[in-house]
Amino acid sequence: MHIDARQLNNNTLIEGDLCIIGAGAAGISMALEWIHTSHKVILLEGGGFDYDEKVQQLYKGTSSGQKFPDFTSSRLHYFGGTTGHWAGFCSPFDELDFEERDWVPYSGWPLKKKDLDPFYDRAHKTIQLGPYNYDLKFWQKKLPYMYPFPLNEKVIRTKIWQYNQARYGNIYKETILNAKNIHLYTYANAVDIQTNDNVSQIEQVIVKNYSGKTHTVKAKHFILACGAIQNTRLLLASNSKAKAGLGNDNDLVGRYFMEHIELNVAELNMIKPFATNLYNFEMGVTKVSGELGITHEAQKQEKILNGTSSVNLLPETVDNQLRLDRWKHYEETESYIKDMTDLWEEADTQAKFGMGAIGKKFHLNIRMEQSPNPNSRVSLGTEKDGLGVPKAHMNWDLTFLDKRSIRTIYYLIGREMGASGLGRLKLREEFRDANDPTFPEDTHGGNHHIGTTRMDADPKKGVVDINCQVHGINNLYVAGSACFPTAGGPNPTLTIVALSIRLSDFIKEKMKW
Amino acid sequence: MKRLNFILLSSLAAATVALPTIWISREHNLKFPHHLTYIWGRETLLWIGEDYLRLFPNENDADYLLKLLLEKRFSIDNIIEEDYKAGKTLVLNGWVLSITEGRQCALFSLTRTY
């Protein structure tokens, strides 16, 4: 069922059992779990079904620290949320991602991977992925030419990805609209969460839109599913009873903001040709592929963060056939060195005509968790958005551990490439000095907003508990990557959906109490 | 001449001819990072060699470098492989290389004739 909140009479009271604030991957995944139940679910979306620039601008914020992209470019403010432009990378977190690592401050989840496995399996169905299996051998039986580089398996592993650019706004629109107990309100921007006097219970949420309408939503349970930045903004701005904001008694809301650090770090030149499909990725075509990862043992030994490297072919480098052919028959004397320049020039000329295909060059991009850091933080800015809510301010703060880990990952890959005789790796200039803590100007994230309401059993260390319920407020929950204590090696969406399904199960059980 | 003596003398004669040839060939291979030329041009090899000498100025001597390279009696490919496996690697001009490869490039940069 769909209601456009702009068309309602001003000051309408909306009531339900469950109120989900935000209709992106987390919010819709949760709502789907409630279809055909006896519970009335209010699903609030700030935008409509299509991109609306004015609504999108409500995400506008400011930033300091490491250069951070405009918030409006990384999130989509309409039904389906950021699934409207995601690349569909899915992989479960590794067991190590959940563990406390003594070399990673603030690491460790109160969950283990096995706790999430059943929900990962269910999330696969929601995202419409293949079977919940990320074992290379499994996929080698299903797909041709999935050969990994023959590198030392004690150091280098293959991380398998599955892909589906599931656009929730398309694939679940009809399902949600046809569900009698799901009441989707578009153009319903939550601007204030109001509690009882002792801030132990949410009583209502105020929603607004650009049509000048203000409505009130009452429910038994409220779930924040607006993304790590907007969740923070709403919690901190809802300060009529709790001056520091909701869930923020211990000054934790907004802290530990994390991204997956992504940038080009190295190039790989192959000495020997190596034919494989394993590392290929073509958006919208590839369903499964692999990336180079560091084994957990090697991560422990080197005390580095978890991440993987893509292996992307540089198309301009198929120019070596001629050179190789000539050398093969050339007399090996000092004099042949003198002719090298001529040979390369000839090879380059031939390459312009597309001849030759042996030499391969790849560029390697990192995709790595950012270490949890309380100074990497979302707070409220001084300006207000078009609906009167303070804008978010981001201080993206990377650490030396982040930098050292990236460099070490590529150093290890380079070392193993050399040991295998397969190729040689070149580090980008900014990653050559092992003691340099700075990041290049073009450092960016994967637009994965993680942390800000981290999960911990101890209210002094986390905003939400093991069930994603905000500590101290018994009917307020957070769905999404804001709850992650660490960013994990892989992209977050599969884990976001798994945790959202898990949260749904928890609230259903709680409703029976 | 008895058959056994003939065989022994023939082998000795062959070895007398072959060993210096093998030695010269090995020295030649050591002097030049042959397999690296499959991916790089002469200039890159020189840059790498110069970077090595910048990091290790005490090795800035062709004879000394050759002596270091000849220390081990394995084939150069094996020495390089062992370097990588033992973590005897370093970053030269951005490239993650074995120490032996660095020395080869350094020697190349010192002995170039043009």
XYZ file of C-alpha atoms in Angstrom:
627
model
C 0.000 0.000 0.000
C 1.339 3.397 -0.949
C 0.507 6.802 0.474
C 2.064 10.044 -0.707
C 2.559 12.047 2.488
C 2.269 15.299 0.514
C -1.360 14.468 -0.236
C -2.366 13.874 3.384
C -4.018 16.520 5.479
C -1.538 18.415 7.586
C -0.914 16.933 11.035
C -2.147 13.471 10.102
C -1.571 10.818 12.746
C -0.143 7.635 11.249
C -0.209 4.535 13.428
C 1.210 1.037 13.126
C 2.989 -1.756 14.932
C 6.330 -1.208 13.364
C 7.807 1.940 11.863
C 10.791 1.526 9.536
C 12.483 4.836 8.777
C 14.178 4.577 5.413
C 13.372 2.486 2.321
C 16.794 1.379 1.106
C 18.504 -2.014 1.252
C 18.066 -2.335 5.026
C 14.553 -0.890 5.308
C 13.017 -2.757 2.390
C 14.760 -6.019 3.343
C 13.146 -5.674 6.765
C 9.730 -4.765 5.392
C 9.747 -7.833 3.131
C 10.107 -10.006 6.219
C 6.802 -8.667 7.564
C 4.604 -9.260 4.548
C 1.696 -11.601 5.317
C 2.071 -11.066 9.044
C -0.696 -9.647 11.182
C 1.368 -6.573 11.952
C 0.888 -3.192 10.395
C 4.204 -1.874 9.121
C 4.806 1.806 8.387
C 7.654 2.222 5.903
C 8.809 5.829 5.662
C 10.686 7.122 2.632
C 11.839 10.737 2.389
C 11.728 10.786 -1.402
C 9.426 9.333 -4.015
C 9.935 6.605 -6.594
C 12.125 8.737 -8.832
C 15.136 10.937 -8.323
C 14.146 14.363 -6.981
C 16.973 16.883 -6.792
C 15.334 18.930 -4.054
C 14.905 15.874 -1.854
C 18.409 14.678 -2.691
C 19.805 17.976 -1.428
C 18.525 17.105 2.050
C 21.617 14.864 2.253
C 23.972 17.777 1.735
C 26.599 18.151 4.454
C 30.098 19.394 5.152
C 33.380 17.620 5.744
C 36.867 17.989 7.137
C 39.936 15.752 7.430
C 40.628 13.330 4.595
C 38.838 14.507 1.482
C 35.342 13.043 1.502
C 32.900 13.074 -1.416
C 29.740 15.129 -1.346
C 27.141 13.111 0.570
C 24.618 13.719 -2.183
C 26.766 11.790 -4.661
C 27.104 8.665 -2.563
C 23.529 8.136 -1.407
C 20.222 8.150 -3.249
C 17.203 9.616 -1.526
C 14.292 7.708 -3.026
C 12.506 4.381 -2.760
C 15.182 1.690 -3.089
C 17.837 4.019 -1.735
C 21.417 3.556 -2.820
C 20.686 0.195 -4.421
C 19.654 2.502 -7.273
C 23.290 2.805 -8.289
C 25.286 0.161 -6.449
C 27.656 -2.199 -8.242
C 26.214 -5.321 -6.613
C 29.387 -6.668 -4.975
C 28.449 -9.317 -2.407
C 30.527 -11.491 -0.158
C 30.097 -12.507 3.481
C 32.520 -11.205 6.058
C 35.371 -13.515 6.955
C 35.512 -15.197 10.355
C 38.468 -12.976 11.162
C 36.327 -9.893 10.575
C 34.276 -10.764 13.642
C 37.227 -11.497 15.895
C 38.974 -9.178 18.281
C 42.406 -8.559 16.783
C 44.964 -7.211 19.214
C 46.578 -5.136 16.474
C 43.279 -3.465 15.478
C 42.011 -1.132 18.213
C 38.257 -1.400 18.944
C 37.934 -4.554 16.810
C 35.688 -7.502 17.599
C 31.988 -8.143 17.158
C 29.746 -9.618 19.822
C 28.730 -12.059 17.043
C 30.549 -14.795 15.195
C 30.262 -15.569 11.526
C 28.361 -18.768 12.281
C 25.699 -16.637 14.004
C 25.123 -14.785 10.751
C 25.420 -17.724 8.334
C 21.680 -18.570 8.322
C 20.887 -14.908 7.689
C 23.477 -14.643 4.928
C 21.693 -17.556 3.294
C 18.355 -15.734 3.528
C 19.945 -12.471 2.382
C 21.082 -14.260 -0.764
C 17.474 -14.821 -1.694
C 16.539 -11.210 -0.953
C 19.369 -9.851 -3.116
C 18.653 -12.565 -5.700
C 22.176 -13.955 -5.714
C 23.349 -17.475 -6.527
C 23.828 -20.171 -3.898
C 25.363 -19.100 -0.599
C 28.730 -20.568 -1.404
C 31.995 -18.642 -1.671
C 34.374 -21.535 -2.104
C 36.627 -21.259 -5.144
C 36.489 -25.011 -5.803
C 32.686 -24.894 -5.890
C 32.685 -22.187 -8.540
C 35.480 -23.806 -10.545
C 33.102 -26.707 -11.158
C 30.365 -24.353 -12.315
C 32.274 -21.819 -14.402
C 35.074 -22.212 -16.955
C 38.653 -21.018 -16.605
C 38.432 -19.912 -12.980
C 42.153 -20.353 -12.400
C 43.853 -18.446 -9.593
C 47.424 -17.244 -9.948
C 49.628 -20.068 -8.610
C 50.828 -18.148 -5.568
C 51.839 -19.318 -2.104
C 48.548 -20.301 -0.473
C 49.960 -19.633 2.960
C 50.054 -15.952 2.094
C 47.676 -15.259 -0.785
C 44.086 -16.450 -0.998
C 41.265 -15.979 -3.461
C 38.286 -14.009 -2.220
C 35.171 -14.910 -4.149
C 32.503 -12.313 -4.952
C 29.008 -12.733 -6.260
C 27.284 -9.915 -8.073
C 23.781 -8.707 -8.623
C 22.983 -5.051 -9.062
C 19.635 -5.619 -7.363
C 17.756 -2.352 -7.764
C 15.335 -2.614 -4.882
C 13.294 0.283 -6.237
C 12.459 -1.802 -9.287
C 12.377 -5.355 -8.056
C 10.438 -4.769 -4.851
C 8.176 -1.838 -5.708
C 5.183 -3.954 -6.727
C 5.722 -6.405 -3.866
C 5.654 -3.607 -1.317
C 2.736 -1.773 -2.937
C 0.692 -4.962 -3.111
C 1.340 -5.943 0.481
C -1.738 -5.046 2.456
C 0.023 -4.732 5.776
C 2.946 -2.682 4.500
C 2.080 1.005 4.381
C 4.699 2.830 2.378
C 4.677 6.594 2.889
C 6.736 8.521 0.360
C 7.830 12.125 0.899
C 7.825 11.416 4.598
C 11.141 12.658 5.981
C 11.710 11.842 9.622
C 12.947 15.018 11.303
C 12.516 14.324 15.004
C 12.302 11.212 17.162
C 10.409 11.971 20.365
C 10.693 9.963 23.570
C 9.081 9.731 26.936
C 10.512 11.842 29.752
C 13.152 9.387 30.880
C 14.206 8.622 27.295
C 13.540 4.910 27.605
C 10.805 4.659 24.987
C 10.135 6.250 21.607
C 6.658 7.696 21.530
C 6.463 9.150 18.061
C 8.374 10.335 15.040
C 7.691 13.612 13.288
C 7.833 13.592 9.498
C 7.897 16.547 7.111
C 8.058 17.300 3.415
C 8.523 20.234 1.087
C 4.751 20.589 0.674
C 4.714 22.080 4.152
C 3.033 19.060 5.688
C 3.964 17.732 9.111
C 2.707 14.348 10.299
C 3.139 12.215 13.389
C 3.934 8.494 13.349
C 3.204 6.330 16.367
C 4.283 2.705 16.582
C 5.341 0.049 19.051
C 8.785 -0.323 17.519
C 10.920 2.053 15.474
C 13.771 1.043 13.211
C 16.272 3.530 11.884
C 17.363 2.450 8.418
C 18.587 5.680 6.845
C 22.284 4.884 6.483
C 25.138 5.609 8.873
C 25.283 9.360 8.232
C 21.562 10.119 8.246
C 20.891 7.843 11.229
C 23.474 9.828 13.164
C 21.987 13.131 12.111
C 18.532 12.084 13.213
C 19.690 10.674 16.551
C 21.774 13.723 17.401
C 19.141 16.192 16.233
C 16.430 14.492 18.308
C 17.588 16.210 21.451
C 14.483 17.650 23.064
C 14.736 15.210 25.990
C 18.285 13.892 25.681
C 20.476 16.954 25.203
C 23.348 15.030 23.602
C 20.952 13.209 21.318
C 19.362 9.790 21.478
C 21.579 6.846 22.367
C 24.422 9.239 22.961
C 24.874 9.128 26.716
C 28.451 7.958 26.183
C 29.329 10.272 23.298
C 29.477 7.396 20.832
C 26.839 8.299 18.247
C 28.587 9.347 15.061
C 31.993 8.039 16.078
C 33.921 5.185 14.449
C 32.730 6.124 10.991
C 34.374 3.767 8.520
C 34.646 3.257 4.810
C 36.243 0.683 2.606
C 39.329 2.413 1.358
C 39.534 2.105 -2.401
C 42.217 3.332 -4.745
C 44.718 2.229 -7.295
C 47.887 1.203 -5.482
C 50.022 -0.905 -7.781
C 50.584 -2.257 -11.244
C 51.431 -5.811 -12.092
C 53.585 -6.765 -15.055
C 53.450 -10.382 -16.065
C 56.584 -12.183 -17.210
C 54.655 -15.246 -18.253
C 51.207 -15.165 -19.803
C 48.475 -16.528 -17.583
C 45.026 -17.177 -18.976
C 42.154 -17.013 -16.511
C 38.639 -15.708 -16.183
C 38.797 -15.622 -12.409
C 39.640 -11.959 -11.970
C 37.433 -10.544 -14.719
C 34.573 -8.264 -13.797
C 32.129 -6.706 -16.183
C 29.299 -4.732 -14.638
C 25.961 -6.372 -15.222
C 27.510 -9.437 -16.851
C 29.815 -11.105 -14.333
C 28.028 -13.173 -11.697
C 31.071 -14.537 -9.861
C 34.712 -13.524 -9.795
C 37.709 -13.462 -7.502
C 40.140 -11.004 -6.024
C 43.513 -11.438 -4.381
C 43.364 -11.496 -0.605
C 45.809 -12.066 2.212
C 45.322 -15.199 4.299
C 44.217 -14.761 7.874
C 47.497 -16.224 9.099
C 49.497 -13.702 7.120
C 47.236 -10.874 8.359
C 47.919 -11.953 11.924
C 51.618 -12.219 11.303
C 51.887 -8.840 9.598
C 49.325 -7.196 11.911
C 47.363 -5.699 9.056
C 43.758 -5.023 8.163
C 41.570 -7.187 5.942
C 41.175 -6.315 2.313
C 41.381 -7.575 -1.233
C 42.843 -6.412 -4.494
C 41.142 -6.376 -7.841
C 43.206 -7.381 -10.868
C 42.277 -5.219 -13.837
C 43.807 -5.636 -17.272
C 45.360 -2.565 -18.799
C 44.367 -2.884 -22.441
C 47.229 -0.849 -23.849
C 49.811 -3.421 -22.818
C 49.386 -6.156 -25.359
C 52.482 -5.107 -27.230
C 55.136 -7.665 -26.422
C 54.687 -10.505 -28.895
C 57.081 -9.096 -31.416
C 59.710 -8.411 -28.798
C 59.478 -11.920 -27.424
C 59.696 -13.505 -30.831
C 62.790 -11.567 -31.698
C 64.570 -12.317 -28.465
C 63.829 -15.968 -28.654
C 66.090 -16.331 -31.681
C 68.579 -13.629 -30.906
C 72.191 -14.383 -30.192
C 72.837 -13.675 -26.558
C 75.768 -11.327 -26.625
C 76.299 -7.916 -25.145
C 75.587 -6.387 -28.516
C 71.937 -7.427 -28.521
C 71.260 -5.045 -25.693
C 72.110 -2.213 -28.016
C 69.319 -3.262 -30.319
C 66.715 -3.341 -27.639
C 65.524 0.181 -28.134
C 64.960 -0.485 -31.785
C 63.035 -3.637 -30.979
C 60.768 -1.881 -28.554
C 60.082 0.869 -31.011
C 59.168 -1.749 -33.559
C 56.976 -3.506 -31.029
C 55.239 -0.279 -30.160
C 54.544 0.352 -33.812
C 53.101 -3.113 -34.200
C 51.017 -2.651 -31.088
C 49.296 0.317 -32.688
C 47.909 -2.121 -35.230
C 46.730 -4.474 -32.523
C 49.346 -7.147 -33.114
C 50.763 -9.213 -30.286
C 49.069 -10.402 -27.152
C 51.463 -11.978 -24.721
C 52.664 -9.289 -22.398
C 50.047 -8.330 -19.856
C 49.891 -5.485 -17.451
C 47.296 -5.064 -14.758
C 46.448 -2.319 -12.362
C 45.614 -3.400 -8.841
C 43.026 -1.596 -6.766
C 42.709 -1.995 -3.037
C 39.405 -2.586 -1.299
C 40.176 -2.644 2.414
C 38.436 -2.083 5.715
C 39.229 1.164 7.509
C 40.273 0.584 11.103
C 37.757 1.697 13.757
C 38.733 5.138 14.951
C 36.702 7.357 17.318
C 38.038 10.487 15.612
C 36.557 9.430 12.307
C 33.241 10.963 13.066
C 29.888 12.289 11.935
C 28.497 15.194 13.944
C 25.969 17.949 13.449
C 27.014 20.961 11.421
C 25.941 24.525 11.975
C 23.690 24.816 8.914
C 20.210 23.361 8.571
C 18.628 21.553 5.642
C 15.440 22.574 3.853
C 13.276 20.920 6.506
C 15.057 22.511 9.452
C 17.270 19.593 10.517
C 20.950 20.362 11.177
C 23.164 19.112 8.373
C 25.748 16.413 8.979
C 29.438 17.142 9.268
C 31.962 14.434 8.435
C 35.492 14.264 9.763
C 36.962 11.351 7.847
C 40.109 10.311 9.656
C 42.439 7.608 8.403
C 45.269 6.142 10.460
C 48.788 4.857 9.972
C 47.463 1.313 10.402
C 45.271 1.892 7.358
C 48.196 3.116 5.301
C 50.657 0.466 6.468
C 48.129 -2.284 5.823
C 47.584 -1.259 2.216
C 51.295 -1.070 1.554
C 51.916 -4.418 3.222
C 49.151 -6.135 1.269
C 50.791 -5.110 -1.988
C 54.272 -5.821 -0.764
C 53.153 -9.371 0.025
C 51.443 -9.769 -3.335
C 54.574 -8.413 -5.036
C 56.798 -10.781 -3.127
C 54.679 -13.811 -3.994
C 54.420 -12.767 -7.626
C 58.202 -12.678 -7.717
C 58.557 -16.012 -5.942
C 56.212 -17.640 -8.430
C 58.107 -16.129 -11.346
C 54.776 -14.909 -12.665
C 55.421 -11.192 -12.690
C 56.657 -8.138 -10.883
C 54.647 -5.544 -8.993
C 55.189 -1.822 -8.856
C 53.926 0.246 -5.944
C 52.430 3.617 -6.603
C 54.778 6.391 -5.494
C 52.759 7.337 -2.396
C 53.045 3.770 -1.069
C 56.780 3.233 -1.376
C 57.885 4.797 1.887
C 56.927 2.416 4.677
C 56.928 5.240 7.221
C 54.750 7.703 5.335
C 51.345 7.986 7.087
C 49.698 10.268 4.511
C 47.187 9.251 1.871
C 47.095 10.377 -1.746
C 44.673 13.120 -2.712
C 42.553 10.729 -4.762
C 41.953 8.325 -1.857
C 38.289 7.515 -1.681
C 35.907 5.033 -0.185
C 33.548 2.599 -1.785
C 30.663 4.821 -0.680
C 30.124 2.362 2.124
C 29.110 4.296 5.185
C 29.833 2.130 8.199
C 29.929 2.592 11.962
C 28.490 5.596 13.875
C 26.118 3.432 15.989
C 28.452 0.507 16.597
C 27.327 -2.715 18.197
C 28.659 -3.727 21.589
C 27.177 -5.510 24.572
C 28.554 -2.749 26.789
C 26.659 0.590 26.513
C 29.909 2.387 27.246
C 31.450 0.905 24.114
C 28.549 0.719 21.714
C 25.320 2.476 20.762
C 23.372 -0.675 19.959
C 23.398 -4.073 21.619
C 23.894 -7.473 20.018
C 20.309 -7.311 18.649
C 20.798 -3.854 17.126
C 18.589 -2.284 19.788
C 19.737 1.136 21.002
C 21.045 0.771 24.540
C 18.588 2.174 27.066
C 15.698 2.691 24.608
C 13.631 -0.439 24.444
C 11.763 0.157 21.178
C 14.414 1.816 19.007
C 16.680 -0.203 16.703
C 19.181 0.459 13.963
C 19.263 -1.555 10.756
C 22.257 -1.344 8.473
C 26.007 -0.937 8.404
C 25.896 1.774 11.081
C 25.840 -1.130 13.557
C 29.058 -2.738 12.308
C 31.857 -2.560 14.914
C 34.382 -3.086 12.118
C 33.948 -2.544 8.413
C 35.001 -6.075 7.450
C 37.015 -6.950 4.400
C 34.126 -7.247 1.915
C 31.560 -4.706 0.798
C 28.749 -4.316 3.326
C 25.427 -4.836 1.542
C 25.111 -8.602 2.013
C 25.872 -8.188 5.715
C 23.468 -5.231 5.953
C 20.659 -7.367 4.582
C 21.611 -10.357 6.764
C 21.614 -8.218 9.914
C 18.297 -6.608 8.923
C 16.659 -9.998 8.533
C 18.112 -11.019 11.878
C 16.708 -7.860 13.460
C 13.287 -8.638 12.000
C 13.364 -12.070 13.595
C 14.349 -10.529 16.916
C 11.497 -7.994 16.911
C 8.998 -10.674 15.892
C 10.099 -12.733 18.867
C 9.988 -9.692 21.101
C 6.413 -8.996 20.048
C 5.468 -12.406 21.432
C 6.789 -11.514 24.888
C 94.727 -46.787 -24.352
C 92.464 -48.681 -22.185
C 88.808 -47.970 -22.675
C 88.332 -46.578 -19.134
C 91.291 -44.211 -19.438
C 90.031 -42.987 -22.764
C 86.659 -42.160 -21.276
C 88.206 -40.382 -18.300
C 90.583 -38.343 -20.414
C 87.864 -37.450 -22.875
C 85.608 -36.304 -20.031
C 88.388 -34.231 -18.559
C 89.085 -32.605 -21.907
C 85.382 -31.857 -22.390
C 85.151 -30.409 -18.898
C 88.222 -28.256 -19.499
C 86.500 -26.712 -22.469
C 82.977 -26.598 -21.058
C 83.507 -25.275 -17.553
C 84.925 -21.877 -18.522
C 82.157 -21.590 -21.084
C 79.542 -22.332 -18.440
C 81.287 -19.924 -16.102
C 81.348 -17.144 -18.707
C 77.737 -17.810 -19.581
C 76.769 -17.719 -15.898
C 78.670 -14.477 -15.411
C 76.911 -13.035 -18.400
C 73.506 -14.060 -17.017
C 74.362 -12.547 -13.688
C 75.393 -9.285 -15.240
C 72.152 -8.855 -17.029
C 68.657 -9.284 -15.499
C 67.524 -11.294 -18.449
C 63.963 -12.200 -17.443
C 63.205 -8.654 -16.353
C 63.680 -7.483 -19.919
C 60.457 -9.284 -20.728
C 58.597 -6.538 -18.958
C 60.882 -3.516 -18.900
C 62.983 -1.425 -21.168
C 66.617 -0.548 -20.713
C 65.844 2.758 -19.035
C 63.771 1.128 -16.322
C 66.525 -1.362 -15.608
C 68.973 1.501 -15.272
C 66.657 3.451 -12.955
C 66.250 0.395 -10.784
C 69.999 -0.137 -10.732
C 70.629 3.472 -9.825
C 68.010 3.303 -7.082
C 69.758 0.234 -5.658
C 73.119 2.011 -5.619
C 71.508 5.005 -3.939
C 70.235 2.725 -1.182
C 73.475 0.730 -0.940
C 76.332 3.102 -1.821
C 78.859 0.667 -0.326
C 78.102 -1.712 -3.218
C 78.835 0.884 -5.869
C 81.568 -1.192 -7.466
C 81.127 -3.559 -10.405
C 83.695 -6.100 -9.222
C 82.218 -6.163 -5.746
C 78.699 -6.602 -7.091
C 79.826 -9.416 -9.355
C 81.515 -11.075 -6.410
C 78.303 -10.841 -4.410
C 76.311 -12.265 -7.278
C 78.724 -15.136 -7.729
C 78.739 -16.066 -4.062
C 76.031 -18.638 -4.466
C 76.522 -21.508 -6.845
C 72.900 -22.022 -7.819
C 71.401 -20.854 -11.067
C 70.416 -17.220 -11.051
C 66.732 -18.108 -11.343
C 66.980 -20.252 -8.225
C 68.813 -17.551 -6.315
C 66.103 -15.035 -7.185
C 63.336 -17.456 -6.255
C 65.025 -18.167 -2.940
C 65.382 -14.420 -2.323
C 61.651 -13.947 -2.691
C 60.819 -16.921 -0.535
C 63.208 -15.777 2.179
C 61.832 -12.238 2.103
C 65.096 -10.832 0.758
C 63.155 -8.227 -1.150
C 63.098 -4.485 -1.393
C 61.366 -1.670 -3.230
C 63.413 -0.155 -6.049
C 61.980 2.606 -8.155
C 58.616 1.352 -6.885
C 59.153 -2.275 -7.928
C 59.080 -5.079 -5.389
C 62.230 -6.993 -6.322
C 64.660 -9.483 -4.927
C 68.015 -8.238 -3.696
C 69.736 -10.251 -6.410
C 67.657 -8.570 -9.097
C 68.531 -5.211 -7.573
C 72.209 -6.120 -7.731
C 71.878 -7.312 -11.305
C 70.325 -4.002 -12.312
C 72.994 -2.120 -10.366
C 75.721 -4.068 -12.123
C 74.016 -3.412 -15.440
C 73.971 0.303 -14.739
C 77.665 0.256 -13.792
C 78.861 -1.803 -16.753
C 76.797 -0.293 -19.552
C 78.960 0.608 -22.490
C 76.753 3.182 -24.169
